[in-house]
XYZ file of C-alpha atoms in Angstrom:
559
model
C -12.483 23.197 -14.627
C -14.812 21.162 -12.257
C -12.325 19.223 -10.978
C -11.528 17.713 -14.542
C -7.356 17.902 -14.072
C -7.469 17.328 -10.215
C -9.534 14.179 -11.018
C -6.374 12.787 -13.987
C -3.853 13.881 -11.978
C -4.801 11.695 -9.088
C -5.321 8.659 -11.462
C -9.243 8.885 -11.377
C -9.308 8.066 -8.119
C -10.705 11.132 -6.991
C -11.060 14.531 -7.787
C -9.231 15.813 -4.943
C -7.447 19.717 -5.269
C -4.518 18.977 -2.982
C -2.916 17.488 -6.402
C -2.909 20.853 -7.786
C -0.163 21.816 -4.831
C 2.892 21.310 -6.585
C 1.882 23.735 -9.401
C 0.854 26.965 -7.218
C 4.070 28.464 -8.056
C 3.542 27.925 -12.015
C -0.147 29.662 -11.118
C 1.233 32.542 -9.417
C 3.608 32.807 -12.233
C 0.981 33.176 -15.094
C -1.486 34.795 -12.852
C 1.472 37.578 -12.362
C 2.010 37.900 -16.293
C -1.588 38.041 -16.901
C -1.860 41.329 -14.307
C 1.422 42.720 -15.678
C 0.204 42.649 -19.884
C -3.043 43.782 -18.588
C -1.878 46.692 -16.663
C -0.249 47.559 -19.870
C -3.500 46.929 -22.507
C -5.452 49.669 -23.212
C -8.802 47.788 -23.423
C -9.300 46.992 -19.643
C -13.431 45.851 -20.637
C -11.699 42.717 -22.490
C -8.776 41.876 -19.975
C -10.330 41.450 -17.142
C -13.966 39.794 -18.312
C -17.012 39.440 -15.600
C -18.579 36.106 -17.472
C -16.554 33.440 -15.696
C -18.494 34.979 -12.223
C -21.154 33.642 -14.086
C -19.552 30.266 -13.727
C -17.782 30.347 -10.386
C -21.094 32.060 -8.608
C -23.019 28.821 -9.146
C -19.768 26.593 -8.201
C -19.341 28.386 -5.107
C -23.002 28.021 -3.807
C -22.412 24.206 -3.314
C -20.317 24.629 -0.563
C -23.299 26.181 1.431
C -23.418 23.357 3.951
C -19.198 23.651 4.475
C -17.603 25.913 7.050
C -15.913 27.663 4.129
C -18.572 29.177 2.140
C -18.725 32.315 3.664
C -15.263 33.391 2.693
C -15.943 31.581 -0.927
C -18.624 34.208 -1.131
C -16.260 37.444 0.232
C -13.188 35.983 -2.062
C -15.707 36.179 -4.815
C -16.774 39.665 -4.074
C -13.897 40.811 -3.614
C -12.395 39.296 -6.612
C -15.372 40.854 -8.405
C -15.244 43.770 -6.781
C -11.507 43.900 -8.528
C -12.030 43.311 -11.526
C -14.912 46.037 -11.902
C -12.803 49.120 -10.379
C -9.920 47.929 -13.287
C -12.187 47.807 -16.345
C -13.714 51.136 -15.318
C -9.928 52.685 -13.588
C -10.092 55.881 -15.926
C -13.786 56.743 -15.700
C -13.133 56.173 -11.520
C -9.773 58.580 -11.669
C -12.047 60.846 -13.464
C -15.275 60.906 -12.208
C -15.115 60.245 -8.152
C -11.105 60.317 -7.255
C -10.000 63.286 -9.379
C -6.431 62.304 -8.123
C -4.504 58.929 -9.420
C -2.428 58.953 -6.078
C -5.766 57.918 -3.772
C -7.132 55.732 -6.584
C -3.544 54.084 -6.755
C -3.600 53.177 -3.082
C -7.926 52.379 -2.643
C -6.492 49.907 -5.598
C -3.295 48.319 -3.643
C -6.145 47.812 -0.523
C -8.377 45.589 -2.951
C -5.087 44.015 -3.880
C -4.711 42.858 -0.132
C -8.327 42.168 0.203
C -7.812 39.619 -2.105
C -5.179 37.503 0.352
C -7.801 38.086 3.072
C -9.923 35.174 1.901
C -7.001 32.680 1.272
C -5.805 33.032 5.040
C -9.675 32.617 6.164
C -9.815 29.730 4.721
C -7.432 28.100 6.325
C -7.865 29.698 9.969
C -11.465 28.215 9.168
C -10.480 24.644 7.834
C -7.952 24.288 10.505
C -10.419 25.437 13.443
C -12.306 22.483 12.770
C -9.337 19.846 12.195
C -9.453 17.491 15.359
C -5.726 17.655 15.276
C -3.619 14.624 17.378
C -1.096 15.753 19.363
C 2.171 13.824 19.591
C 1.384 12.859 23.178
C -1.721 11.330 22.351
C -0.991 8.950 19.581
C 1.462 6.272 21.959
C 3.333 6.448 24.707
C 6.904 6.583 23.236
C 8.528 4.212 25.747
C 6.083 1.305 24.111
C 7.343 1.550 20.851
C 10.984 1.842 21.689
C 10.186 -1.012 24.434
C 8.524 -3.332 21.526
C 12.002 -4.419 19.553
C 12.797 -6.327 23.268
C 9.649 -7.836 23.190
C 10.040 -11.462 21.476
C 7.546 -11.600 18.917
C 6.460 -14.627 16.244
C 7.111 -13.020 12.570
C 4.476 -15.577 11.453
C 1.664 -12.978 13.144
C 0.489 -9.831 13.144
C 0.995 -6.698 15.094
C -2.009 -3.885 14.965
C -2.863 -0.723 17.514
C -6.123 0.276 18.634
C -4.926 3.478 20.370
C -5.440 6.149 17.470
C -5.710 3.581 14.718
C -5.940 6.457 12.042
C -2.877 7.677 13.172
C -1.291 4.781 13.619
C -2.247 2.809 10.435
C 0.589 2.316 8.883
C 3.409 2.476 12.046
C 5.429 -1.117 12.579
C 6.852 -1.538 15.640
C 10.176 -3.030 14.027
C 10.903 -4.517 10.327
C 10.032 -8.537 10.965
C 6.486 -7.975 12.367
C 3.878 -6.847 10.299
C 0.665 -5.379 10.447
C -3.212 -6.156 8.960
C -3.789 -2.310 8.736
C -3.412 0.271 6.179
C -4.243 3.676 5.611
C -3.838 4.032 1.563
C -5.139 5.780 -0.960
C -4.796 2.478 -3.299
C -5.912 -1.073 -1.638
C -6.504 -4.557 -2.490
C -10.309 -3.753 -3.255
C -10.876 -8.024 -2.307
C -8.894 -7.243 0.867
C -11.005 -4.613 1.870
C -14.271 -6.352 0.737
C -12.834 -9.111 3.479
C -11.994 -6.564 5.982
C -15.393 -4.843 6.095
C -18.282 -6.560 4.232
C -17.153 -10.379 5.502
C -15.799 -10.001 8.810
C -17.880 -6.877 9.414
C -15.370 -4.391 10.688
C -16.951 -1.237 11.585
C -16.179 1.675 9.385
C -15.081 4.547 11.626
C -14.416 7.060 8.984
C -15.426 8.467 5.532
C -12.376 6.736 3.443
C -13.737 3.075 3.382
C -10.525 2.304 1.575
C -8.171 3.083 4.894
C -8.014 -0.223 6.933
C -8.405 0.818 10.431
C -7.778 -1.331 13.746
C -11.009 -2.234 15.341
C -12.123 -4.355 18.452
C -13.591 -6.865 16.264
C -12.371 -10.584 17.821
C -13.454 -12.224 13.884
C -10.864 -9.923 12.286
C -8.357 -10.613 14.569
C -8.460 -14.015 14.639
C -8.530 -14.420 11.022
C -5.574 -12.048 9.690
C -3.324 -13.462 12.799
C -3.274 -10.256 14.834
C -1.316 -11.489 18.128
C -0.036 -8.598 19.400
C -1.929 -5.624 19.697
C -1.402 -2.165 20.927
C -4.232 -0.949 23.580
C -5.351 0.718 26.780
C -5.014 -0.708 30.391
C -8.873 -0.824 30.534
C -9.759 -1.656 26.816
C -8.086 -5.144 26.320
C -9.695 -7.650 23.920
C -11.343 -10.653 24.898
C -8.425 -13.230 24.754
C -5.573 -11.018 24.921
C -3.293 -11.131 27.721
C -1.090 -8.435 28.900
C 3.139 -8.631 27.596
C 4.201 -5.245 28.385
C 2.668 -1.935 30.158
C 3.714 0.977 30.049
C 3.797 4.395 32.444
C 0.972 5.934 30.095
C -1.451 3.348 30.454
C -0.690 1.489 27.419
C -0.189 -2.087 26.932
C 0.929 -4.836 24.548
C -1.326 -7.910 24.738
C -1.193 -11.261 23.430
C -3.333 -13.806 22.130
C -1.793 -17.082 21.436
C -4.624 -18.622 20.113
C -5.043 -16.571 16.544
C -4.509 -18.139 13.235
C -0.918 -17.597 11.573
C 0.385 -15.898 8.656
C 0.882 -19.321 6.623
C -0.491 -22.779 7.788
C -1.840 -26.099 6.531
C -5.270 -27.276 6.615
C -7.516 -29.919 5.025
C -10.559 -28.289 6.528
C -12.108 -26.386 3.933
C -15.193 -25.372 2.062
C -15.542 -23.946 -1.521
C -16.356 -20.294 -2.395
C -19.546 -21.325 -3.907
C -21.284 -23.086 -0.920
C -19.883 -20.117 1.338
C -21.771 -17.315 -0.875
C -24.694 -18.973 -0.233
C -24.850 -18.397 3.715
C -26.168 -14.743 4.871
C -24.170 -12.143 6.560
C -23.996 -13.996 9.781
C -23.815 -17.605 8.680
C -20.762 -16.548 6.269
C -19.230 -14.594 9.431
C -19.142 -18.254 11.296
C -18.369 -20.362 8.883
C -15.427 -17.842 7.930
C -14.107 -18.211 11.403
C -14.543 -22.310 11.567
C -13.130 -23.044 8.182
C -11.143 -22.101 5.497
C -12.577 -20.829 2.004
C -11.054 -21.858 -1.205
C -11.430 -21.842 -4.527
C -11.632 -24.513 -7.637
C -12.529 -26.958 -4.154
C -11.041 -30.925 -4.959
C -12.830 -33.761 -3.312
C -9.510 -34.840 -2.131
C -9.323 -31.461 -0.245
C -13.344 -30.753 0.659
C -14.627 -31.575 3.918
C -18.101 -32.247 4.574
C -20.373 -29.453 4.060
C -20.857 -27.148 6.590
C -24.056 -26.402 8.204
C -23.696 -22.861 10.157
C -25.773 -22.032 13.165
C -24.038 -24.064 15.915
C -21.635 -20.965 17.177
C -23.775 -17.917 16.129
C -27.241 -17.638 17.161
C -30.659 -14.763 17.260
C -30.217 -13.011 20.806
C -33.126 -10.989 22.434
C -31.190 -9.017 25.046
C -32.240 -7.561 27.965
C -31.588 -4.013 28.096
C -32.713 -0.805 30.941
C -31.790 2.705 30.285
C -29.585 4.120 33.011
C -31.777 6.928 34.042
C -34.664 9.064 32.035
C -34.058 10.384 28.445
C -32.497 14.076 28.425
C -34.661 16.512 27.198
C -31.907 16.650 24.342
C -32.309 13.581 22.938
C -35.733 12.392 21.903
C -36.183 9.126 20.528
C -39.714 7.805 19.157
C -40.196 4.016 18.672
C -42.432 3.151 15.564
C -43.099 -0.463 14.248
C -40.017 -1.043 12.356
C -37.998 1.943 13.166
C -36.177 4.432 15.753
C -36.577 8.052 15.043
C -33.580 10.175 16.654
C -33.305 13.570 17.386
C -30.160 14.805 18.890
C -29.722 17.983 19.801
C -26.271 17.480 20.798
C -23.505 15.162 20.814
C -24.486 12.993 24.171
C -23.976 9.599 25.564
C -26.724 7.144 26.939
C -26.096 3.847 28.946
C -28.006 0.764 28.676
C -27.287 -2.138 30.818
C -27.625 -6.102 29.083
C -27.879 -9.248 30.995
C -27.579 -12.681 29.728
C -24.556 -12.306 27.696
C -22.165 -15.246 29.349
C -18.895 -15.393 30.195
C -16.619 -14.744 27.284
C -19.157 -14.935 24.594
C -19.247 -12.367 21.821
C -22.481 -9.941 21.624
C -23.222 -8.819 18.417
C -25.261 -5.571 16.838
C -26.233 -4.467 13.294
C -28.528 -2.075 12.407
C -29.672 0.346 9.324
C -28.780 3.784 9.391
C -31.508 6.454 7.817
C -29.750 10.144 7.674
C -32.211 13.134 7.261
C -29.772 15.551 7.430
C -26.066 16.447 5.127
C -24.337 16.363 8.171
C -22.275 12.662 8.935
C -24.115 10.133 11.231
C -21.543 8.717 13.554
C -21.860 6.428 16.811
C -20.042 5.338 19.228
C -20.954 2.376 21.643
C -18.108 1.219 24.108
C -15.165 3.063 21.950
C -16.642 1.186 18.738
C -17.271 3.514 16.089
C -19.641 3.845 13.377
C -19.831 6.375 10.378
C -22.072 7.184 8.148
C -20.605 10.462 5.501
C -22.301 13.315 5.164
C -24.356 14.158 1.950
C -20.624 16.421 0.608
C -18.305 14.189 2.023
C -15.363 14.039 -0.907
C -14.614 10.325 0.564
C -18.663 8.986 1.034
C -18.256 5.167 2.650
C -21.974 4.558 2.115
C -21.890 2.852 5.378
C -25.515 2.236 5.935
C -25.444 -0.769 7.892
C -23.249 -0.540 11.112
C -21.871 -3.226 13.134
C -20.702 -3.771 16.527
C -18.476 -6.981 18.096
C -19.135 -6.631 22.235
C -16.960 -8.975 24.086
C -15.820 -8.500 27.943
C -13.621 -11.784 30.565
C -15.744 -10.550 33.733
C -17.693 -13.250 34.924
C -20.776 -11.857 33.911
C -20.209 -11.340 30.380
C -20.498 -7.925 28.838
C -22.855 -5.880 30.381
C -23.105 -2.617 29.861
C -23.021 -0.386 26.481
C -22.520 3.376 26.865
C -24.408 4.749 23.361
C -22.330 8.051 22.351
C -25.024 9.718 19.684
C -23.868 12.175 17.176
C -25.834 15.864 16.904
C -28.272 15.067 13.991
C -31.856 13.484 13.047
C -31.434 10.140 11.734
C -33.622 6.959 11.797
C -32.472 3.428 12.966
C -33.949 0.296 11.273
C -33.706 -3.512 11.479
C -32.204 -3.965 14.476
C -30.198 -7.640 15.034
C -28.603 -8.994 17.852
C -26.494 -12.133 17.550
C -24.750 -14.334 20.655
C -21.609 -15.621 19.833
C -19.837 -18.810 21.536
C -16.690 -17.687 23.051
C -15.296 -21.493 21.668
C -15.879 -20.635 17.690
C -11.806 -19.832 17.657
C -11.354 -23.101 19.581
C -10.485 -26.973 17.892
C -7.270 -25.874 15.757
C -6.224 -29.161 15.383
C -6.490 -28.913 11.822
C -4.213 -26.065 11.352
C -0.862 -26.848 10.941
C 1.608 -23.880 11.198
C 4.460 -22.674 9.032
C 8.188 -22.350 10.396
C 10.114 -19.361 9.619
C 13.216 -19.867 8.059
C 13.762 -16.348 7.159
C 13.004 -12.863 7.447
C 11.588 -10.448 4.224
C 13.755 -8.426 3.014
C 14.157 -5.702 0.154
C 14.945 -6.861 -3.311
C 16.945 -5.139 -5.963
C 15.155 -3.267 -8.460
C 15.276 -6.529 -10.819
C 14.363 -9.108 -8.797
C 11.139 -10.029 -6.415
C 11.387 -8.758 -2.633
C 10.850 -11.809 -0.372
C 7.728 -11.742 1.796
C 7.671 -14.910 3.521
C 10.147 -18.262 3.399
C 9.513 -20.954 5.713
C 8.635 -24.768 5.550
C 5.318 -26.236 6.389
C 4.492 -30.116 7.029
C 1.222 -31.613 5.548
C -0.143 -34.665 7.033
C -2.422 -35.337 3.937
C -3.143 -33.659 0.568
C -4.940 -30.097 1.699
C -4.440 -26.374 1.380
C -1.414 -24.012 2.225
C -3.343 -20.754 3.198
C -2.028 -17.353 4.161
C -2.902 -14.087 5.257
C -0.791 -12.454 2.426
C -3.486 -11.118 -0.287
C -3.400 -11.913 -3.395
C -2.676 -9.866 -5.682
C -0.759 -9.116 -9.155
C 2.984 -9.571 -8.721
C 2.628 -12.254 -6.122
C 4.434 -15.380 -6.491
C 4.299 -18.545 -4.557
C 7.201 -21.007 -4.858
C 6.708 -25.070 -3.787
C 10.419 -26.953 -3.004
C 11.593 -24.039 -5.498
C 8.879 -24.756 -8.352
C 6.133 -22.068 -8.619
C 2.754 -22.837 -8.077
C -0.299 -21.688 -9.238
C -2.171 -19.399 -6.526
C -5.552 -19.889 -5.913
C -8.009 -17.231 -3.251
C -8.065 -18.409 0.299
C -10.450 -17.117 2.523
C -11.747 -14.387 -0.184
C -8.629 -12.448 -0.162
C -5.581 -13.765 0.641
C -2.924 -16.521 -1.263
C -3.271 -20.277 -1.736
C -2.004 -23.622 -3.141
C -3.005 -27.087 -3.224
C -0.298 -28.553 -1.548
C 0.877 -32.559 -1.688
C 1.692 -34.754 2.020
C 5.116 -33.997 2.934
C 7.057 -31.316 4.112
C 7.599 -28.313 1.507
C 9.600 -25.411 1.682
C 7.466 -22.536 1.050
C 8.458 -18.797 -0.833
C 5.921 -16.209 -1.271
C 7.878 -13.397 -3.299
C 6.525 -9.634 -4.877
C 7.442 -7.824 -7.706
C 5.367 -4.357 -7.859
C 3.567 -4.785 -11.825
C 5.489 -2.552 -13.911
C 8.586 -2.706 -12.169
C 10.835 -4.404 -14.578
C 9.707 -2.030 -17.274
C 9.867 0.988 -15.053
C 13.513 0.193 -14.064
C 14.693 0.148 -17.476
C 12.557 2.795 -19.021
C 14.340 5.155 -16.700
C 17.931 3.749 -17.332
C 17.153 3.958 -20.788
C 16.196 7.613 -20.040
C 19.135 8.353 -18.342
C 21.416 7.118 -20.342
C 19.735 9.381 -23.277
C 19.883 12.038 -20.624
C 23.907 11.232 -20.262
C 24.423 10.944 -23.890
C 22.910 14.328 -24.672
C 24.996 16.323 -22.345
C 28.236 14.049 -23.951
C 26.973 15.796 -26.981
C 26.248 19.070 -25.860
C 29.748 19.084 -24.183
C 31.626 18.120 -27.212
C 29.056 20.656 -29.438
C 30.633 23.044 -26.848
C 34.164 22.249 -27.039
C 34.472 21.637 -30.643
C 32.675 25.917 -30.996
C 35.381 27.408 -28.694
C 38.135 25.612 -30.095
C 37.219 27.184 -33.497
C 36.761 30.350 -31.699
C 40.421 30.263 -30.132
C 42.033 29.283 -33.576
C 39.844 32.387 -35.109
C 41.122 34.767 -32.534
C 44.752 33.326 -33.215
């Protein structure tokens, strides 16, 4: 039905078959009915009708560009082929079989032609799966070596070793992590995560928040431990733990925490008037708040001091392969790939520590996905029938490298396709625009979250904080419906902190602090299904005494 049920099922968030799963046994069922009362009707023309081909014919040709059409065209054949031998079985037993023995078994063959296409399918769908071998996601000795590592609960934890894979894996229950591969997201969260702090998509589902190399995002949501490879380790981050598969835990002391106090703010309304890259500095230099006080407002930031233009320097290493032609116009790239290749291009000029930079506009002339790798930084574009399209049009890239010289080279991995590239900036960032944190004042953990029962709020974070004058308590928790903040036990109005994530104004003093969850719906939920069970309960009560009462008359009859 054009994906009408698949599309309620999964909540209208997308109209996705896999929902449909669960009732494949209730299909078979009916499907087995149907073919039993219509091996029995005598009007074969009317139980087995040819007009829905003249539906599913047009359905199936818009898979053309997917690896699956050609068995959507043979299941359909065959599947038509079917359903003409039954409406004409007699005049075929007749007329070219003569005896019902070979027609019965040419018609148990079309039966098993039919399961040909099914298993096709699959063998097809799971050729072309990039599957990730257990191996390959982390070396196992990290993850078991990680719950002897000390960690601070007040940061983050994140792993850029198979991020997709490793989205939603914590290394123990007090650390958390900034990722999250979801179906359902905190759209404000993710508007932070990618539009804001410009974290490159790598995949079609824009709503998964994947790990990236991107210094900005890990500064802000307090990632201090990460997850990486020997040769791949963030500017900043120094090494706490390697392992015998060349995987290490780094650390970088000098990221913001979870919860801290600061009187260095700006107001939501100044900061959406900066461009991409002035709201990207000013982001990582101050806090954003709403309903801004004067008795909380610093003076008003002027970006351009941390993040400035760049015109790199850049040679090819070696001649273009005959492969890979690109032609330079006045405003655009044009890019023909005839295969998946990689190209390096050496940069001078960079500095020591400083942060390179790169956006640019992505033109696809093909249905086929765009994506681009430069130094293990990925980039995707979705193809024209992606069922998760990210619209990712603009991609960015974060360069940063300790050698003395800076970051230098950029290997350029381009995908197989034509595609056109458009409005190309560089920007050089200070390495010292995560420096001067005097301002911050961090929380102190008093005690870990824990689960709740199914009435009450879990506990995300308790702690005390001290604030040297009227200002903000920020966080990296989002906000979100069913948060609660609690002041010296009072609760507090919540107001957005850095786009996303949970506020207060907050008096001089020290304050304990509580931020506690309740999932919306909960409370109801809870005692809709006690209410439902005990209904449940009372009926079989019933039934049993319906029961008991019938056979006691039946024994006293029968005596």
């Amino acid at each position: 039905m054009f994906g009408i049920f698949s599309y309620i099922l999964n909540g209208t968030l997308y109209a996705r078959p896999k929902i449909l799963i669960p009732f494949l046994p209730l299909f078979i069922l009916h499907c087995v009915r149907y073919l039993k009362s219509a091996h029995t009707e005598t009007d074969r023309v009317s139980s087995y009708p040819l007009y829905p081909f003249a539906v599913m014919l047009p359905l199936g040709l818009l898979w053309f560009s997917q690896v699956q059409f050609p068995w959507i065209l043979i299941e359909l054949g065959i599947l038509f082929l079917f359903c003409l031998i039954q409406r004409r079985k007699q005049n075929l037993i007749l007329q070219m079989f003569k005896n019902p023995r070979i027609f019965a078994r040419v018609e148990l063959l079309v039966y098993l032609l039919i399961l040909i296409a099914p298993v096709g399918m699959y063998i097809t769908t799971a050729r072309k799966e990039n599957w990730v071998k257990k191996a390959d996601v982390s070396a196992k000795e990290t993850y078991t070596k990680l719950a002897e590592i000390p960690m601070d609960p007040l940061y983050h934890f994140d792993s850029l070793t198979e991020p997709l894979a490793n989205g939603n894996r914590a290394p123990e229950a007090k650390i958390t992590r900034s990722s999250m591969y979801s179906s359902v997201t905190n759209s404000a969260y993710s508007d932070l995560y990618y539009d804001v702090l410009n974290t490159p998509i790598r995949i079609n589902n824009r709503i998964a928040l994947l790990t990236s190399d991107n210094p900005f995002m890990l500064h802000l949501l307090g990632v201090r431990y990460i997850e990486t490879e020997k040769d791949h380790i963030p500017a900043g981050y120094t090494p706490l733990y390697s392992s015998a598969k060349d995987t290490v835990v780094a650390e970088n002391k000098h990221v913001l925490p979870n919860v801290y106090f600061t009187s260095d703010t700006i107001s939501e309304k100044e900061f959406d008037r900066f461009n991409q890259i002035e709201q990207l500095e000013a982001i990582s230099r101050k806090t954003i708040i709403e309903n801004t006080s004067t008795d909380t407002d610093s003076d008003v930031y002027l970006p351009g001091k941390f993040i400035t233009p760049f015109a790199p320097k850049l040679s090819a290493d070696g001649k273009l392969p005959d492969s890979l032609t690109i032609k330079k116009t006045a405003d655009k790239h044009d890019i023909i790939s005839k295969c998946q290749q990689s190209l390096t291009f050496y940069v001078e000029n960079t500095g020591f520590g400083n942060i390179l930079l790169l956006s640019f506009q992505v033109d696809n002339k093909t249905i086929d996905p765009v994506v681009i790798d430069i130094n293990n930084i990925r980039n995707k574009l979705s193809g024209l029938f992606a069922p998760y399209p990210n619209g990712n049009n603009t991609f960015h890239y974060q360069f940063s490298a300790d050698s003395d010289s800076g970051m230098t080279k950029l290997k350029v991995t381009f995908p197989k396709g034509h595609f056109t590239v458009s409005n190309v900036q560089w920007h050089l960032c200070n390495k010292h625009i995560f420096d001067d944190k005097n301002t911050i004042t961090k929380a102190a953990v008093t005690a870990e979250p824990n689960a709740a029962p199914s009435f009450q709020a879990r506990l995300v974070f308790s702690g005390s904080i001290h604030a040297e004058s009227n200002g903000v308590l920020a966080s990296a928790i989002p906000r979100q419906n069913g948060l609660e903040l609690y002041i010296d036990g009072r609760r507090t109005d919540i107001i957005r902190v850095n786009k996303a994530f949970a506020g207060a104004h907050i008096e001089k003093g020290t304050h304990k602090i509580e931020f506690r969850f309740s999932p919306p719906g909960k409370q109801i939920g809870c005692i809709i299904s006690l209410i439902s069970l005990l209904c449940y309960l009372s009926y079989l009560i019933f039934t049993f005494g319906v029961f008991t009462s019938e056979k006691h008359k039946i024994l006293q009859r029968l005596t």
